Coordinates of C-alpha atoms and ligand atoms in Angstrom, one line a residue:
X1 CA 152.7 -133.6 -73.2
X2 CA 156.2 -135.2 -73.0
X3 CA 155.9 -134.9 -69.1
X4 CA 153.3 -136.6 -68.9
X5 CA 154.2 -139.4 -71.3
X6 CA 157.5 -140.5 -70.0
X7 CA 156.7 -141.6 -67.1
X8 CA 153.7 -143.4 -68.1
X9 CA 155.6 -145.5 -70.3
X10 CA 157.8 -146.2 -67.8
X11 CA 155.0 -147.3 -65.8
X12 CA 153.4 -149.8 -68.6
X13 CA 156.9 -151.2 -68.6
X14 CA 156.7 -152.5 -65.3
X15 CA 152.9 -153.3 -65.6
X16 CA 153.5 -155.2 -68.9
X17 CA 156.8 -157.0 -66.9
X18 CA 154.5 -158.2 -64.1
X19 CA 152.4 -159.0 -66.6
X20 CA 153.8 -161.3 -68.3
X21 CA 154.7 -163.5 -65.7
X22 CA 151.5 -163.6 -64.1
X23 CA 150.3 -164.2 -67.8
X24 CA 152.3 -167.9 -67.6
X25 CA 150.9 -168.6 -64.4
X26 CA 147.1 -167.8 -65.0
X27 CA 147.8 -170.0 -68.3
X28 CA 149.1 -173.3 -67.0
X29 CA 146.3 -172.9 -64.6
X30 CA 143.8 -172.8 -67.1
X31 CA 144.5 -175.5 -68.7
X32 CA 144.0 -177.6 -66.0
X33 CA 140.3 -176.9 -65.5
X34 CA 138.5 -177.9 -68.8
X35 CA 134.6 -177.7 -69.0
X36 CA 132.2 -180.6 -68.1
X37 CA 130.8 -181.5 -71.1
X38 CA 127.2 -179.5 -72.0
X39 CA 124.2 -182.6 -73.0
X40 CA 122.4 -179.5 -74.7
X41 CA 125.3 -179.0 -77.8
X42 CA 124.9 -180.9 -81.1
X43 CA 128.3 -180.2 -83.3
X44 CA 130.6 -178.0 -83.3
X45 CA 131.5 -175.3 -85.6
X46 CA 134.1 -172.4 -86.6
X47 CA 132.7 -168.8 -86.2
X48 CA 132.8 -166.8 -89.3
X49 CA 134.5 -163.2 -88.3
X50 CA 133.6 -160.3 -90.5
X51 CA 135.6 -157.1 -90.5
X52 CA 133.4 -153.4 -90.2
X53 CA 130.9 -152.6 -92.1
X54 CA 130.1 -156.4 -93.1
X55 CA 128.1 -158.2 -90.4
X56 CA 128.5 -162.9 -90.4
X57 CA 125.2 -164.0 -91.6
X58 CA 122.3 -164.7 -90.1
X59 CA 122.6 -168.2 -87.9
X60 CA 119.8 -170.3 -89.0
X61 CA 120.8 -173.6 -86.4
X62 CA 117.8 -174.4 -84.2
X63 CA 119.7 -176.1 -81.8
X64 CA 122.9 -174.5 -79.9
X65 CA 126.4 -175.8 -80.7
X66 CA 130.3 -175.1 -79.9
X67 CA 131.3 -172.0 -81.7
X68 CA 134.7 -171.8 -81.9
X69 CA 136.4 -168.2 -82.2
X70 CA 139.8 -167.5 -83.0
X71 CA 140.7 -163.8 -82.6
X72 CA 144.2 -162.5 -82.9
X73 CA 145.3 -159.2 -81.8
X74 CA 148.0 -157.4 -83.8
X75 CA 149.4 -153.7 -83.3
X76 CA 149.3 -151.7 -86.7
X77 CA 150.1 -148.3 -88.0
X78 CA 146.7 -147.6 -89.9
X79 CA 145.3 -144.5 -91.1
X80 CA 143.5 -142.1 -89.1
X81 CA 142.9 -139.1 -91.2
X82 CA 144.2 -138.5 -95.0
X83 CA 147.7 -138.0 -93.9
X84 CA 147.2 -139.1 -90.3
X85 CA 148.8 -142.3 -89.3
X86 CA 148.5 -143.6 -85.6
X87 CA 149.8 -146.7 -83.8
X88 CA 146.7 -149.2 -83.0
X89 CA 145.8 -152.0 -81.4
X90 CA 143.4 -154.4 -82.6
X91 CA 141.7 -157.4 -82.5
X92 CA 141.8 -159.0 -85.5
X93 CA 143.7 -156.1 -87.5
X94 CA 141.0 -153.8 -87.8
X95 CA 139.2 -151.0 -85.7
X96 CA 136.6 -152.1 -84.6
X97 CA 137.5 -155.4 -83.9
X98 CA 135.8 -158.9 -85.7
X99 CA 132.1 -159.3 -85.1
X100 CA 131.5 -162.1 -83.7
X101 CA 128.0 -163.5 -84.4
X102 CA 126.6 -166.5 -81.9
X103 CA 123.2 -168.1 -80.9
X104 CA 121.7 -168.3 -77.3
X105 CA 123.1 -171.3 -75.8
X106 CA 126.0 -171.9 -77.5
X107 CA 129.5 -173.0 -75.8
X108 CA 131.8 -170.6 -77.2
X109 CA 135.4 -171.7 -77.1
X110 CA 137.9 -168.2 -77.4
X111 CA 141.1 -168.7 -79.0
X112 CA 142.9 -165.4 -78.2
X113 CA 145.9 -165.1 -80.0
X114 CA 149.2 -162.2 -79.4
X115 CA 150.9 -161.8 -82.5
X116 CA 154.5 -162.1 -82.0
X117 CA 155.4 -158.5 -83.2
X118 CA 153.0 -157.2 -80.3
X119 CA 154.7 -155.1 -77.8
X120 CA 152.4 -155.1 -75.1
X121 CA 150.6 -158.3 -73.7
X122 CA 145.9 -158.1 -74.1
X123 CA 143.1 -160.0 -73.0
X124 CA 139.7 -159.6 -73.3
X125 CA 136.6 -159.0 -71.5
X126 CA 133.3 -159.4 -73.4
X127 CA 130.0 -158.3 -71.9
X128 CA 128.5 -161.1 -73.1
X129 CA 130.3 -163.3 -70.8
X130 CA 129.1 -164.3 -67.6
X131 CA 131.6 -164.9 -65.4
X132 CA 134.4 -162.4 -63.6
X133 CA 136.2 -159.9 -65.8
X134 CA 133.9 -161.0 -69.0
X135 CA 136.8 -163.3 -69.4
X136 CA 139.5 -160.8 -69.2
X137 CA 142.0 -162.9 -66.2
X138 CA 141.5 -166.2 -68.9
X139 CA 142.6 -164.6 -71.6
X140 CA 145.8 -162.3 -70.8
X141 CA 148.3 -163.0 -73.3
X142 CA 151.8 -161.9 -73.5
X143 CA 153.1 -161.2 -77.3
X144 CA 153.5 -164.5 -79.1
X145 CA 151.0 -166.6 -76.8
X146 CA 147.9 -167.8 -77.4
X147 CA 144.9 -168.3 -74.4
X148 CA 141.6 -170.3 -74.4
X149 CA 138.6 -169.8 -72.2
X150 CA 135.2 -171.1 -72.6
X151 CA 131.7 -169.0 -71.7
X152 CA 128.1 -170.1 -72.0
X153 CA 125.9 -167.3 -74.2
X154 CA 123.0 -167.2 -71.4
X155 CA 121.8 -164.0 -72.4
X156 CA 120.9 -162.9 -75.9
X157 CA 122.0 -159.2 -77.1
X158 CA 124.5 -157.3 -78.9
X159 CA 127.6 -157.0 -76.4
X160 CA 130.9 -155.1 -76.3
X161 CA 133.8 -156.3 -76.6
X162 CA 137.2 -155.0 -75.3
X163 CA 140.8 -155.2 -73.9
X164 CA 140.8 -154.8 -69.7
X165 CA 145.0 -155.0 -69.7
X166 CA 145.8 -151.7 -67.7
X167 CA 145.8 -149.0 -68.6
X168 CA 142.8 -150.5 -69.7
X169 CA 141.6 -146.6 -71.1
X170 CA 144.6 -146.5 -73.2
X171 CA 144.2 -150.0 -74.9
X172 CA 140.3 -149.1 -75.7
X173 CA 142.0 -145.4 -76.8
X174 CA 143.5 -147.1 -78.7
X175 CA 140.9 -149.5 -80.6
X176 CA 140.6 -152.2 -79.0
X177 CA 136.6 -153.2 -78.9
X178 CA 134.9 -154.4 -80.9
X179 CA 130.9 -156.2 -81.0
X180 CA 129.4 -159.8 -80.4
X181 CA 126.0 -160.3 -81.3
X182 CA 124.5 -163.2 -79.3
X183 CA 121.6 -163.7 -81.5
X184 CA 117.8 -164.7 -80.0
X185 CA 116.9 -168.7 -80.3
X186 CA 114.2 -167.1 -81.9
X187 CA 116.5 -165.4 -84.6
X188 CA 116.0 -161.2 -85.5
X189 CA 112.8 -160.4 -87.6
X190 CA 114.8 -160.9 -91.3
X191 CA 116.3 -157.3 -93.2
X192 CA 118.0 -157.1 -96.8
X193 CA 121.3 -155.3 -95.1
X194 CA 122.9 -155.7 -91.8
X195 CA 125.5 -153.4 -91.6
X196 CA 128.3 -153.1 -88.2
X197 CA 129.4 -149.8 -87.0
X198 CA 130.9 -149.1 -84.2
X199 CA 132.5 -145.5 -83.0
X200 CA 135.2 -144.5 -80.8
X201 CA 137.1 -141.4 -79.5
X202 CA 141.2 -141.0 -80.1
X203 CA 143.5 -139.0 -78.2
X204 CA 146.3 -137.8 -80.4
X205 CA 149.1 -135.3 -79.4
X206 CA 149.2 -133.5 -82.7
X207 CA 145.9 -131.0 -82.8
X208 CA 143.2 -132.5 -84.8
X209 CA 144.3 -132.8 -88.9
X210 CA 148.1 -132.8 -87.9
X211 CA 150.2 -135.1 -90.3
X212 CA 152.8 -138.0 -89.5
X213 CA 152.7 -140.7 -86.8
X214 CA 150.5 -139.5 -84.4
X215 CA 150.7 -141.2 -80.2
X216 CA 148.2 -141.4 -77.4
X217 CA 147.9 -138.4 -75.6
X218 CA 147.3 -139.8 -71.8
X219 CA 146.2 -136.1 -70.6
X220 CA 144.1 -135.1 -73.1
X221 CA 142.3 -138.4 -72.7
X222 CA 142.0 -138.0 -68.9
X223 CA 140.6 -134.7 -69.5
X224 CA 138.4 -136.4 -72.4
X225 CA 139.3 -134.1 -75.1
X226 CA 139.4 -136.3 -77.8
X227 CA 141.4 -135.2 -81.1
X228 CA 139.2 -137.6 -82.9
X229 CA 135.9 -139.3 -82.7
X230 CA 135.4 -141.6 -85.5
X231 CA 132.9 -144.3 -87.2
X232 CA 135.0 -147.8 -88.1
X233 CA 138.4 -146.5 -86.7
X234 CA 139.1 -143.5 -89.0
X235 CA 137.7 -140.1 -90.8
X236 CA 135.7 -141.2 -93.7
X237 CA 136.1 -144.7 -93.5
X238 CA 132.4 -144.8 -94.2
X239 CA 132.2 -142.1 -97.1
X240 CA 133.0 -141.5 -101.1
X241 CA 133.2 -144.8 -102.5
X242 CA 133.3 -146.9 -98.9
X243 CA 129.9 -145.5 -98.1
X244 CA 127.0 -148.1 -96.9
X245 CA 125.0 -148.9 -99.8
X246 CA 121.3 -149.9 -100.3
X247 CA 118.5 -149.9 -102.7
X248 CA 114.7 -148.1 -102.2
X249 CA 112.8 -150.7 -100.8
X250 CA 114.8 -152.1 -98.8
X251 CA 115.2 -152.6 -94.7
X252 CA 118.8 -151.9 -93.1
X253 CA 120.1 -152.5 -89.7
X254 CA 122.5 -151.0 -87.9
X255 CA 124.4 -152.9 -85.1
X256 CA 125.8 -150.0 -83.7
X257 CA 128.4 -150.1 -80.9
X258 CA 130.6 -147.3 -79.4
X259 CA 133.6 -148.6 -77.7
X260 CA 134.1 -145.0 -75.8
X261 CA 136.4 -144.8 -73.9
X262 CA 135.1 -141.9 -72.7
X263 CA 132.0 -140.2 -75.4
X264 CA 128.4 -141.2 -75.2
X265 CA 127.0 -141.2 -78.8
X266 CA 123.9 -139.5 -79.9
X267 CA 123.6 -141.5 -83.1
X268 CA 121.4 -140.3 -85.8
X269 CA 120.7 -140.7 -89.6
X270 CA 120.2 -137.3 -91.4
X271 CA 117.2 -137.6 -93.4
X272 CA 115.7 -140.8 -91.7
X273 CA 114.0 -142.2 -88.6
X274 CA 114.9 -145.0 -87.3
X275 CA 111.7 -147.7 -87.1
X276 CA 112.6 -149.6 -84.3
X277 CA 115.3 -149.2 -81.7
X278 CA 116.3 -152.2 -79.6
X279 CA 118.1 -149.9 -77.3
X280 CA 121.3 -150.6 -75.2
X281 CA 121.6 -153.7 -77.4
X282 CA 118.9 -155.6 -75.9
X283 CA 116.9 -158.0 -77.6
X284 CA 113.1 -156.2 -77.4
X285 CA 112.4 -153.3 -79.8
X286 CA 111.7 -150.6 -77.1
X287 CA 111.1 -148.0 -79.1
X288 CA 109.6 -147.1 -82.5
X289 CA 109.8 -144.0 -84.7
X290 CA 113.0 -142.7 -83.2
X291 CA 115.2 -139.5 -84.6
X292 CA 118.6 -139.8 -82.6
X293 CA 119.3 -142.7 -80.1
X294 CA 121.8 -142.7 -77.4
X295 CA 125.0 -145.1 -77.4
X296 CA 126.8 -145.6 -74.0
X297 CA 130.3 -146.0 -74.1
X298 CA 131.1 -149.8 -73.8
X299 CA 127.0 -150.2 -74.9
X300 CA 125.5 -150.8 -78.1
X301 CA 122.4 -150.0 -80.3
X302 CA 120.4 -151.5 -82.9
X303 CA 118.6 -149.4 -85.6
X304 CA 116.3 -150.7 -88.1
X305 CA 114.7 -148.4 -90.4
X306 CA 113.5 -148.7 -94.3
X307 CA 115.1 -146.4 -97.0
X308 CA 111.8 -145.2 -98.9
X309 CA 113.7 -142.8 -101.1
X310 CA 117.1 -142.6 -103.2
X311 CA 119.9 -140.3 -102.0
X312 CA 123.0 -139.8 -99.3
X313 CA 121.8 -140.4 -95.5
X314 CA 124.7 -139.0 -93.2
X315 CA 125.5 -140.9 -90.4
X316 CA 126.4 -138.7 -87.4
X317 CA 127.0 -138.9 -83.8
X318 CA 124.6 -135.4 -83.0
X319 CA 126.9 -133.8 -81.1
X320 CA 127.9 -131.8 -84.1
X321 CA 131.3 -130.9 -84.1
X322 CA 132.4 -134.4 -83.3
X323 CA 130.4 -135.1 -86.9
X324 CA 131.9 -132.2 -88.6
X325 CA 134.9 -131.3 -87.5
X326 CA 136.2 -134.2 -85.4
X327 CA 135.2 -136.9 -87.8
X328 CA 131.9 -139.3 -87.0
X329 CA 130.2 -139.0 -89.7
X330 CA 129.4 -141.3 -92.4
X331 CA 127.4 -141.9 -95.2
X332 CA 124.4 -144.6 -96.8
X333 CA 123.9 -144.0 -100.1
X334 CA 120.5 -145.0 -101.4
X335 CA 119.9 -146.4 -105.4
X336 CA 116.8 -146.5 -106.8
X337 CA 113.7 -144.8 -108.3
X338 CA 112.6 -141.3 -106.7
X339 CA 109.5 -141.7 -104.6
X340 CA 107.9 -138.3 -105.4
X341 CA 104.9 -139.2 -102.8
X342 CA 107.3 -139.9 -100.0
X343 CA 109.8 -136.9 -100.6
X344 CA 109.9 -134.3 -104.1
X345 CA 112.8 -132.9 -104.0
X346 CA 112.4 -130.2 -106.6
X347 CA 109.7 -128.4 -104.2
X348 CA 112.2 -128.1 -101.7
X349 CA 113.6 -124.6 -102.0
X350 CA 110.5 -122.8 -102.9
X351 CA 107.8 -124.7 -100.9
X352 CA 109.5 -126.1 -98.0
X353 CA 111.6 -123.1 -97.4
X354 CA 108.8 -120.4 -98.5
X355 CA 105.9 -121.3 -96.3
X356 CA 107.7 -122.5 -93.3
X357 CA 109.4 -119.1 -93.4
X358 CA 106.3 -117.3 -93.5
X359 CA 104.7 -119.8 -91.2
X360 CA 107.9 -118.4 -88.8
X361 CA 108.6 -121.9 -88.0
X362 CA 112.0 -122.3 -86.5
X363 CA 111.9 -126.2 -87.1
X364 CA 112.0 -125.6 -91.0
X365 CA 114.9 -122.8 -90.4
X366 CA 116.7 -125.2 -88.5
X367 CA 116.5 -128.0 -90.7
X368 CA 117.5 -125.5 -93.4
X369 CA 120.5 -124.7 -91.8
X370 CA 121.6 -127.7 -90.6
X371 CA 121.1 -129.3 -94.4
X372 CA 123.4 -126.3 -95.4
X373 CA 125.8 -127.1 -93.2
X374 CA 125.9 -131.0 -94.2
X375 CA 127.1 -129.3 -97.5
X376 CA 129.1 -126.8 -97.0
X377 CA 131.1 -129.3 -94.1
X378 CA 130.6 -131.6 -97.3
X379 CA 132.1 -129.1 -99.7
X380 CA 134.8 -127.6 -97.1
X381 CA 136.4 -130.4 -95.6
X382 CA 138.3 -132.7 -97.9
X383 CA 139.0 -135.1 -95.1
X384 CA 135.1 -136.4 -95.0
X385 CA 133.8 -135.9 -98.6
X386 CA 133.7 -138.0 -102.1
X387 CA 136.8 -136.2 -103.9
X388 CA 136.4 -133.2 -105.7
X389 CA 139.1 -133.1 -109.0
X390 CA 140.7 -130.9 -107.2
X391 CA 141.2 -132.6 -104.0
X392 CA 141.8 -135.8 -106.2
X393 CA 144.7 -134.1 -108.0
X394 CA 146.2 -133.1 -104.5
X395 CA 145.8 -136.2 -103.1
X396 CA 147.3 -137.9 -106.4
X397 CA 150.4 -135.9 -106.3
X398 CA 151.1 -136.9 -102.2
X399 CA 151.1 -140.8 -104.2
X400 CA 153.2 -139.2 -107.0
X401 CA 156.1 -138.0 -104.7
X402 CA 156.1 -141.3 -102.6
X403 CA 155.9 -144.0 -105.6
X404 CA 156.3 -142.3 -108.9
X405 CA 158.7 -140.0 -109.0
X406 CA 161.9 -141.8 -108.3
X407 CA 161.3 -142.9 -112.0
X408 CA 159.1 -140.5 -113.8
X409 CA 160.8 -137.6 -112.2
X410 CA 159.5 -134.8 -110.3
X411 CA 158.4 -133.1 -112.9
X412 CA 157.2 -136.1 -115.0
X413 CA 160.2 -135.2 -117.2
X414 CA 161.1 -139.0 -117.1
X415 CA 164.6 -140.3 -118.0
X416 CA 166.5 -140.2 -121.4
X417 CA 166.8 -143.3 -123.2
X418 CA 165.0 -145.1 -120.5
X419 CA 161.7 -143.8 -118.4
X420 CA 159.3 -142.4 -120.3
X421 CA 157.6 -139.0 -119.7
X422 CA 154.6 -138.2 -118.7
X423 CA 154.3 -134.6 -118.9
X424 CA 153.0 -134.0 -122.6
X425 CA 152.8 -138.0 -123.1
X426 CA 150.7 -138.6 -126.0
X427 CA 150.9 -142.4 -124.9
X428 CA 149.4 -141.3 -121.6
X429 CA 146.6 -139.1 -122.9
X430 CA 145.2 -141.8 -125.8
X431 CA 144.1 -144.0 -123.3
X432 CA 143.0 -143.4 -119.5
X433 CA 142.1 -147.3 -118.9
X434 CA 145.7 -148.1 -120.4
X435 CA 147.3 -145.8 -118.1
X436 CA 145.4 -147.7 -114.5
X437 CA 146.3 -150.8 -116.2
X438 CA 149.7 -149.5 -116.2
X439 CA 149.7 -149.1 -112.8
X440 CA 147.7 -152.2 -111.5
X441 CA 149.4 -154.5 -114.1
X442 CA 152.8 -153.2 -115.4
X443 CA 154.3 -152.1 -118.4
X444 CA 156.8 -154.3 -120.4
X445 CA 157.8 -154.3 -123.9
X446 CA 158.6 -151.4 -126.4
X447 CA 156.3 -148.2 -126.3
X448 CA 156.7 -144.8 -128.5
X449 CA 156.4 -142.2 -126.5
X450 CA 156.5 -138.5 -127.5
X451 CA 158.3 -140.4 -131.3
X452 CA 160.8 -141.7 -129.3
X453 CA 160.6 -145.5 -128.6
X454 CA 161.0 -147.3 -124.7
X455 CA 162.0 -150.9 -123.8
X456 CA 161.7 -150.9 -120.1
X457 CA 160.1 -152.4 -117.3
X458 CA 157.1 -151.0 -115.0
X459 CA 156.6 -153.4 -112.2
X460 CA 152.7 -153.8 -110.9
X461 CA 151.6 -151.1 -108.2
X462 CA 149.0 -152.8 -107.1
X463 CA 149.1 -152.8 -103.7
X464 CA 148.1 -148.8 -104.1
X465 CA 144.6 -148.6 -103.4
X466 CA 141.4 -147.8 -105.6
X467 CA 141.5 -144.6 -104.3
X468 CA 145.5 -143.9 -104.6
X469 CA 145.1 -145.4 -108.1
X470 CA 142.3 -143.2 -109.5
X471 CA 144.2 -140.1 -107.5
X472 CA 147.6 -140.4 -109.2
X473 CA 146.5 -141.5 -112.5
X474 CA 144.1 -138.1 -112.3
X475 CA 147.1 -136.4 -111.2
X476 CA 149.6 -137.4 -113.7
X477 CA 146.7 -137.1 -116.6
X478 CA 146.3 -132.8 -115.2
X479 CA 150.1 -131.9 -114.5
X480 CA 152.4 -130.2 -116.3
X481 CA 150.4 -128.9 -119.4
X482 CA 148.7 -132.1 -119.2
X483 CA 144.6 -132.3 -119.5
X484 CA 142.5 -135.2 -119.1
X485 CA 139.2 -136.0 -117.2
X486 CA 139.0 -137.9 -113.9
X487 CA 139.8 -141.4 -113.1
X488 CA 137.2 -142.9 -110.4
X489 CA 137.6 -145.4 -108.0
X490 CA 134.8 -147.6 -109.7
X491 CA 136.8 -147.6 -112.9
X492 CA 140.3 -148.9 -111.3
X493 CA 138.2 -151.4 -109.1
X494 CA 136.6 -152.6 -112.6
X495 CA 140.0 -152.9 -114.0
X496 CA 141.6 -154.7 -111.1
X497 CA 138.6 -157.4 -111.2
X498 CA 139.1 -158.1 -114.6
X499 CA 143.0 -158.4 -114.1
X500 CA 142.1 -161.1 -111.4
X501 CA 143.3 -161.4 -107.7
X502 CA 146.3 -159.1 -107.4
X503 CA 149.3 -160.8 -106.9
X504 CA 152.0 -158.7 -105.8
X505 CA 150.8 -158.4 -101.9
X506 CA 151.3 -155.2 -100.0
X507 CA 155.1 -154.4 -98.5
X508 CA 154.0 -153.7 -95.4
X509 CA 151.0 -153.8 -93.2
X510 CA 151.4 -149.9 -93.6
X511 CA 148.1 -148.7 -94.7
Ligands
CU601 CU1 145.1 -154.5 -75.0

């Protein structure tokens, strides 16, 4: 790997030096040539940007109007995987990148900003620009600049987004895409849930589930072997508690992009069928009662369907091992009364399973199987499942040993005279909201630990997750001797909402 890498940096160097000065050029130039003004535009208005799953609300204008977008691209360490951490670029801070929502025959005006800590300069080329590049020579912007370009939405559909700076493979690798949605004059027939999901393919060079800082692998992306292929930029950022949610009775749409680079999706909803399909992103339904539908890389789909019965629907690119053991796969979780007439579960085993074994179908068997493996992946593979305890309490002590234990001690013996213990705390036990509200709010003022009294200070952790919370307070509350039941997410989300906006904001943009 390192052969290859070194001298591919040392290319992007040079690229990025040219670059930039061609970036200065193309800019002044720009500015000189500024759109005749458009009779058909009333107003003008700022585009509301929405990071995945959430999609901007419908537009209800009837006439078109100047949209103005400001999009800023910023290079993050995020997670990738529980453990996983990898260097991305993004546009707006988050993989995928912003939806944009616009109307047919609006002027958009594209503010595309480099942050300042950027190391390499981006543009961006939209499909649904017409024009050369998709806006891509406009809009190169060296770290710390800012570009404008204007485009006419001609053509309604839901378009791709990306970076074109070369490498141009590396900088979608690496998550820059994202998905416009240039809605019909006409408007979308109305659903109760739009939802944006948009899958990509990451070439790491650790082996898939290897820990630390992870960098792009340039071979095994030419060879398109991707470590990961992912839903919304990481494994399980759509399951447990960040799962899509909607109630029986309801109709849900998925505008679902795949920014590639390399993968074609074969996207499908265990346990539903997708109504209508307006496939490739284009504006007419073309298809109705659909299983699995194809996703081009650097194309888009959209899926409605309506959820007639409770339960978890897995969301999975079909090509199964990406889904299981690479990581696209997420999850919709359903709410509501059973619909015994549309599916009875309790039949399932003997019926189902029975008769369409002695009928010799292989259908049933398959369907069998595959539902088996949905839970035994589910069961087997903490990295895309709601937590177990167990898996809680592991995860809780990796949060232990980073934040905790300077003060509590490694073996929550705490300090004499001055940090409480928590193994064998009778404080901690007699109260598992007190303990999260420890941790999102502080602790001041004198405690009586174990008979022996405290006076310290325990500043707010709140910039630990729902998830990191509920994990470390489970783990302190089932550690040495201790034994307590689980803390959920829901309950330290409850907490923090009562508490108010948090206030102490995160060190870092570390996630
Ligand atoms: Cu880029």
């Amino acid at each position: 790997m390192t052969r290859h890498s070194t001298p591919l940096f040392v290319r992007l160097g040079v690229i990025a030096a040219l670059g930039l000065s061609l970036g200065v050029l193309s800019t002044r130039g720009a500015a000189a040539s500024k759109a005749p003004a458009d009779p058909t535009l009333v107003g003008e208005e700022k585009a509301i940007l929405t990071s995945a799953p959430d999609v901007p609300p419908p537009i209800r204008r009837s006439h078109a109007t100047k949209v103005v977008v400001e999009l800023e691209v910023r290079e993050v360490v995020k997670r990738l995987a529980d453990g996983v951490d990898y260097q991305f670029w993004t546009f707006g801070g988050d993989v995928p990148g912003k939806f944009i929502r616009v109307r047919e025959g609006d002027l958009v005006e594209f503010h595309l900003m480099n942050h300042p800590t950027s190391r390499m300069p981006h543009n961006i080329d939209l499909h649904a620009v017409t024009g050369p590049g998709g806006g891509a020579s406009s809009s190169f912007t060296a770290p710390g600049h800012a570009s404008q370009f204007s485009f006419k939405a001609l053509n309604p559909g839901l378009f791709v987004y990306h970076c074109a700076t070369a490498p141009v493979g590396m900088h979608v690798a690496n998550g820059m895409y994202g998905l416009i949605l240039v809605q019909p004059k006409e408007g979308l027939p109305p659903v109760d849930r739009e939802f944006y999901v948009m899958q990509g393919d990451i070439y790491t060079n650790g082996r898939n589930g290897e820990e630390g800082l992870q960098s792009f692998d340039q071979s095994k992306a030419v060879d398109e072997r991707p470590t990961y292929v992912v839903f919304n930029g990481s494994v399980g950022s759509l399951v447990g508690d960040k799962a899509l949610k909607a109630k029986v009775g309801e109709t849900v749409r998925i505008f679902l992009g795949n920014g590639g680079p390399n993968l074609i999706s074969s996207f499908h909803v265990i346990g539903e069928i997708f109504d209508s399909v307006y496939q490739e992103g284009g504006m007419i339904p073309s298809q109705k009662h659909v299983q699995t539908t194809l996703v081009p890389a650097g194309g888009s789909t959209i899926v409605d369907f309506k959820v007639e019965v409770p339960g978890t629907f897995i969301l999975v690119d079909h090509s199964l091992f990406r889904a299981f053991n690479k990581g696209a796969l997420g999850m919709l979780k359903v709410e509501g009364p059973a619909d015994l007439l549309v599916y009875s579960g309790k039949e399932v085993d003997a019926v189902y399973l029975g008769q369409q074994a002695e009928a010799g179908s292989d259908a049933g068997k398959r369907v069998a199987s595959l539902q088996a493996q949905v839970q035994a992946a589910i069961l087997a593979d903490p990295k895309i499942t709601t937590l177990t305890r167990e898996i809680q309490i592991e995860k809780g002590k990796q949060v232990y040993m980073q934040t905790c234990f300077v003060c509590h001690q490694p073996e929550g013996q705490g300090v004499v005279g001055q940090i409480p213990p928590l193994a064998g705390s009778d404080y901690l036990a007699a109260d598992k909201e007190r303990a999260v509200r420890t941790v999102l709010q502080g602790l001041s003022g004198e405690i009586t630990v174990l008979g022996k009294k405290y006076n310290g200070i325990m500043i707010p952790l709140n910039y630990l997750g729902d998830d990191e919370i509920a994990n470390v307070v489970t783990y302190v509350r089932n550690s040495w001797g201790n034994t307590g039941d689980v803390v959920s997410p829901d309950l330290v989300r409850t907490i923090r909402s009562e508490a108010g906006p948090a206030t102490t904001a995160a060190p870092s943009e570390f996630e």
